[in-house]
Amino acid sequence: DTEVTQTPKHLVMGMTNKKSLKCEQHMGHRAMYWYKQKAKKPPELMFVYSYEKLSINESVPSRFSPECPNSSLLNLHLHALQPEDSALYLCASSQVQGANNEQFFGPGTRLTVL
Amino acid sequence: GENVEQHPSTLSVQEGDSAVIKCTYSDSASNYFPWYKQELGKRPQLIIDIRSNVGEKKDQRIAVTLNKTAKHFSLHITETQPEDSAVYFCAASEHGNQFYFGTGTSLTVIP
């Protein structure tokens, strides 16, 4: 299996809702990433997990809460989001962090905050 | 931190012509430079990468060149085809810890 999967594909939520994005890979990768991508812009790094531990947090607001329950799964918990948080959320994985390995991206979750 | 600039932001070429996209980076410690292709509504996909110990790398119609002294690297696509139409992102990384992306180039290949 050489794919990163993400669910759901689309998500619409209100500003008071709580929702979660899920990412899964079965390539044995030990580094997993969350990116946010606005239309016609490059992906912006949000979080990096290395061996299930949070390695990098790019000063992301606390309304975004990542979780890595095991080496194959990565979640992003969302709470009290703002309309400007509407974007494509991409998950990625690589063999390990810090070794110039290819990052494999998932298809993304398109999030709309009303 | 690293700053990656990418030019041009849009590029239109006739089918069969070549396309060149250029990126510059600021951090001399960066040593890994991947290029991603992102079709509309799809995920970014790695198309080629180069490490700082190499000056040029080629894969069929795609090539990347790196000038470490000038801190710039370029993507060359020859014999362009309509399916090459997409947004292309360059990126720079120091040992793969964090990837800093360029602003993207929207390439249109006109049949």
Short mmCIF file of C-alpha atoms in Angstrom, two decimals:
data_model
loop_
_atom_site.label_atom_id
_atom_site.label_comp_id
_atom_site.label_asym_id
_atom_site.label_seq_id
_atom_site.Cartn_x
_atom_site.Cartn_y
_atom_site.Cartn_z
CA ASP A 1 0.00 0.00 0.00
CA THR A 2 1.70 3.21 -1.16
CA GLU A 3 -1.03 5.67 -0.42
CA VAL A 4 -2.04 8.18 2.18
CA THR A 5 -5.79 8.30 2.72
CA GLN A 6 -7.85 11.07 4.29
CA THR A 7 -11.42 11.27 5.49
CA PRO A 8 -13.72 12.96 4.99
CA LYS A 9 -13.18 14.37 1.48
CA HIS A 10 -15.42 17.34 2.20
CA LEU A 11 -16.54 18.85 5.49
CA VAL A 12 -18.86 21.75 6.20
CA MET A 13 -19.05 22.93 9.77
CA GLY A 14 -20.34 25.82 11.79
CA MET A 15 -18.16 27.93 14.02
CA THR A 16 -19.45 26.18 17.16
CA ASN A 17 -19.02 22.62 15.89
CA LYS A 18 -16.37 20.09 16.84
CA LYS A 19 -15.12 17.81 14.10
CA SER A 20 -12.08 15.70 13.30
CA LEU A 21 -10.05 15.02 10.19
CA LYS A 22 -8.43 11.63 9.81
CA CYS A 23 -5.32 10.51 7.95
CA GLU A 24 -3.95 7.01 7.54
CA GLN A 25 -0.90 5.43 5.92
CA HIS A 26 0.35 1.86 5.88
CA MET A 27 3.78 2.45 4.37
CA GLY A 28 5.59 2.16 7.70
CA HIS A 29 6.39 5.86 7.64
CA ARG A 30 7.34 7.39 10.97
CA ALA A 31 6.89 11.06 10.08
CA MET A 32 3.45 12.54 9.43
CA TYR A 33 2.47 16.09 8.59
CA TRP A 34 -0.54 18.38 8.47
CA TYR A 35 -0.62 21.17 5.90
CA LYS A 36 -3.20 23.85 5.17
CA GLN A 37 -3.61 24.98 1.57
CA LYS A 38 -5.63 27.96 0.41
CA ALA A 39 -6.70 28.24 -3.22
CA LYS A 40 -3.82 28.98 -5.58
CA LYS A 41 -1.34 29.06 -2.70
CA PRO A 42 1.36 26.61 -1.62
CA PRO A 43 0.80 24.20 1.25
CA GLU A 44 1.59 25.72 4.66
CA LEU A 45 3.03 23.42 7.27
CA MET A 46 0.97 23.18 10.47
CA PHE A 47 2.30 20.20 12.45
CA VAL A 48 4.90 17.47 12.19
CA TYR A 49 4.83 14.21 14.11
CA SER A 50 7.96 12.10 14.33
CA TYR A 51 7.66 8.62 15.88
CA GLU A 52 4.20 9.56 17.19
CA LYS A 53 5.52 12.60 19.04
CA LEU A 54 4.77 16.20 18.10
CA SER A 55 7.98 17.53 16.60
CA ILE A 56 6.95 20.83 15.03
CA ASN A 57 4.02 23.15 15.70
CA GLU A 58 4.13 26.13 13.38
CA SER A 59 2.38 28.45 15.87
CA VAL A 60 -1.00 27.08 14.91
CA PRO A 61 -4.02 28.42 16.87
CA SER A 62 -5.25 26.12 19.62
CA ARG A 63 -8.57 25.61 17.84
CA PHE A 64 -6.58 23.07 15.80
CA SER A 65 -5.48 20.11 17.91
CA PRO A 66 -3.43 17.30 16.37
CA GLU A 67 -3.24 13.76 17.64
CA CYS A 68 -1.18 10.76 16.59
CA PRO A 69 -2.74 7.66 18.22
CA ASN A 70 -0.31 5.27 16.52
CA SER A 71 2.26 5.14 13.76
CA SER A 72 -0.37 4.77 11.02
CA LEU A 73 -2.93 7.33 12.08
CA LEU A 74 -2.98 11.10 12.36
CA ASN A 75 -5.97 13.15 13.44
CA LEU A 76 -6.70 16.85 13.42
CA HIS A 77 -9.39 17.92 15.87
CA LEU A 78 -11.23 21.11 15.03
CA HIS A 79 -13.15 23.32 17.44
CA ALA A 80 -14.53 26.86 17.23
CA LEU A 81 -13.09 27.47 13.79
CA GLN A 82 -13.38 30.73 11.89
CA PRO A 83 -14.52 31.21 8.27
CA GLU A 84 -10.92 32.05 7.32
CA ASP A 85 -9.95 28.52 8.32
CA SER A 86 -11.78 27.25 5.24
CA ALA A 87 -9.12 25.53 3.11
CA LEU A 88 -7.84 22.21 1.82
CA TYR A 89 -6.18 20.29 4.65
CA LEU A 90 -3.50 17.94 3.42
CA CYS A 91 -1.88 15.13 5.32
CA ALA A 92 1.51 13.79 4.27
CA SER A 93 3.94 11.16 5.42
CA SER A 94 7.59 10.30 4.89
CA GLN A 95 9.86 7.49 6.03
CA VAL A 96 11.40 9.56 8.78
CA GLN A 97 11.74 13.24 9.52
CA GLY A 98 15.04 14.81 8.73
CA ALA A 99 16.36 12.48 6.06
CA ASN A 100 15.39 14.09 2.75
CA ASN A 101 12.77 11.45 2.04
CA GLU A 102 9.91 11.98 -0.34
CA GLN A 103 6.72 13.25 1.23
CA PHE A 104 3.59 11.43 0.10
CA PHE A 105 0.47 13.58 0.22
CA GLY A 106 -3.08 12.45 0.84
CA PRO A 107 -5.96 13.73 -1.34
CA GLY A 108 -6.94 16.30 1.28
CA THR A 109 -10.08 17.29 3.11
CA ARG A 110 -11.81 20.37 1.74
CA LEU A 111 -13.11 22.22 4.79
CA THR A 112 -15.73 24.95 4.69
CA VAL A 113 -16.48 26.88 7.88
CA LEU A 114 -19.78 28.75 7.85
CA GLY B 1 13.86 30.74 8.28
CA GLU B 2 14.07 29.71 4.66
CA ASN B 3 12.49 31.90 1.97
CA VAL B 4 11.76 30.35 -1.43
CA GLU B 5 10.82 32.53 -4.37
CA GLN B 6 9.38 31.06 -7.56
CA HIS B 7 8.95 32.57 -11.03
CA PRO B 8 6.96 32.94 -13.13
CA SER B 9 3.60 32.71 -11.41
CA THR B 10 1.90 31.79 -14.69
CA LEU B 11 3.34 30.28 -17.84
CA SER B 12 1.69 29.42 -21.14
CA VAL B 13 3.51 27.41 -23.78
CA GLN B 14 2.56 25.76 -27.04
CA GLU B 15 2.43 21.99 -27.06
CA GLY B 16 5.85 20.62 -27.89
CA ASP B 17 7.73 23.66 -26.59
CA SER B 18 9.85 23.70 -23.45
CA ALA B 19 8.88 25.21 -20.10
CA VAL B 20 11.29 26.51 -17.47
CA ILE B 21 10.38 27.41 -13.89
CA LYS B 22 12.93 29.01 -11.59
CA CYS B 23 13.27 29.10 -7.80
CA THR B 24 15.68 30.81 -5.47
CA TYR B 25 16.25 30.04 -1.80
CA SER B 26 17.87 31.98 1.00
CA ASP B 27 19.21 29.42 3.48
CA SER B 28 22.54 27.97 2.41
CA ALA B 29 21.90 25.03 4.76
CA SER B 30 19.06 23.78 2.53
CA ASN B 31 20.16 20.62 0.80
CA TYR B 32 17.07 18.95 -0.62
CA PHE B 33 14.92 20.45 -3.39
CA PRO B 34 11.77 18.61 -4.51
CA TRP B 35 9.35 19.70 -7.22
CA TYR B 36 5.65 18.95 -6.92
CA LYS B 37 2.91 18.93 -9.55
CA GLN B 38 -0.62 19.65 -8.40
CA GLU B 39 -3.52 19.21 -10.79
CA LEU B 40 -6.75 21.02 -10.05
CA GLY B 41 -8.51 19.47 -7.07
CA LYS B 42 -5.80 16.86 -6.55
CA ARG B 43 -2.95 16.23 -4.19
CA PRO B 44 0.61 17.49 -4.78
CA GLN B 45 2.75 14.77 -6.31
CA LEU B 46 6.52 14.63 -6.38
CA ILE B 47 7.81 14.71 -9.94
CA ILE B 48 11.53 15.08 -9.39
CA ASP B 49 13.94 16.05 -6.63
CA ILE B 50 17.60 16.95 -6.33
CA ARG B 51 20.06 16.92 -3.49
CA SER B 52 22.79 19.47 -2.95
CA ASN B 53 25.60 17.12 -3.92
CA VAL B 54 24.23 16.93 -7.47
CA GLY B 55 24.09 19.68 -10.09
CA GLU B 56 21.56 18.19 -12.47
CA LYS B 57 19.08 15.36 -12.59
CA LYS B 58 16.95 14.17 -15.47
CA ASP B 59 13.94 11.90 -15.75
CA GLN B 60 12.64 11.53 -19.29
CA ARG B 61 11.17 14.93 -20.28
CA ILE B 62 11.79 16.51 -16.88
CA ALA B 63 15.09 17.85 -15.58
CA VAL B 64 16.15 19.88 -12.59
CA THR B 65 19.33 21.93 -12.24
CA LEU B 66 20.82 23.29 -9.04
CA ASN B 67 23.32 26.10 -8.58
CA LYS B 68 24.34 26.05 -4.92
CA THR B 69 26.55 29.11 -5.20
CA ALA B 70 23.76 31.26 -6.59
CA LYS B 71 21.14 29.47 -4.48
CA HIS B 72 18.80 28.75 -7.32
CA PHE B 73 17.30 25.71 -8.96
CA SER B 74 15.16 25.26 -12.02
CA LEU B 75 12.67 22.81 -13.48
CA HIS B 76 12.84 22.12 -17.20
CA ILE B 77 10.06 20.33 -19.05
CA THR B 78 10.74 19.50 -22.68
CA GLU B 79 8.25 18.49 -25.39
CA THR B 80 5.36 19.72 -23.28
CA GLN B 81 2.01 18.00 -23.54
CA PRO B 82 -1.48 19.17 -22.49
CA GLU B 83 -1.39 16.80 -19.53
CA ASP B 84 1.56 18.77 -18.18
CA SER B 85 -0.88 21.61 -17.42
CA ALA B 86 -0.96 22.01 -13.63
CA VAL B 87 0.44 24.09 -10.81
CA TYR B 88 4.08 23.34 -10.04
CA PHE B 89 5.63 24.03 -6.63
CA CYS B 90 9.29 24.02 -5.80
CA ALA B 91 10.43 23.44 -2.23
CA ALA B 92 13.59 23.59 -0.18
CA SER B 93 14.46 21.66 2.91
CA GLU B 94 17.34 21.28 5.32
CA HIS B 95 17.74 17.54 5.84
CA GLY B 96 14.02 17.00 5.29
CA ASN B 97 12.98 18.56 8.57
CA GLN B 98 10.67 21.19 7.13
CA PHE B 99 9.71 21.88 3.55
CA TYR B 100 9.44 25.49 2.48
CA PHE B 101 7.37 25.83 -0.67
CA GLY B 102 7.59 28.39 -3.43
CA THR B 103 4.45 30.31 -4.40
CA GLY B 104 3.66 28.07 -7.37
CA THR B 105 3.62 28.35 -11.15
CA SER B 106 0.44 27.71 -13.08
CA LEU B 107 1.52 26.07 -16.34
CA THR B 108 -0.85 25.90 -19.29
CA VAL B 109 0.11 23.88 -22.35
CA ILE B 110 -1.86 25.01 -25.37
CA PRO B 111 -2.67 22.21 -27.84
#
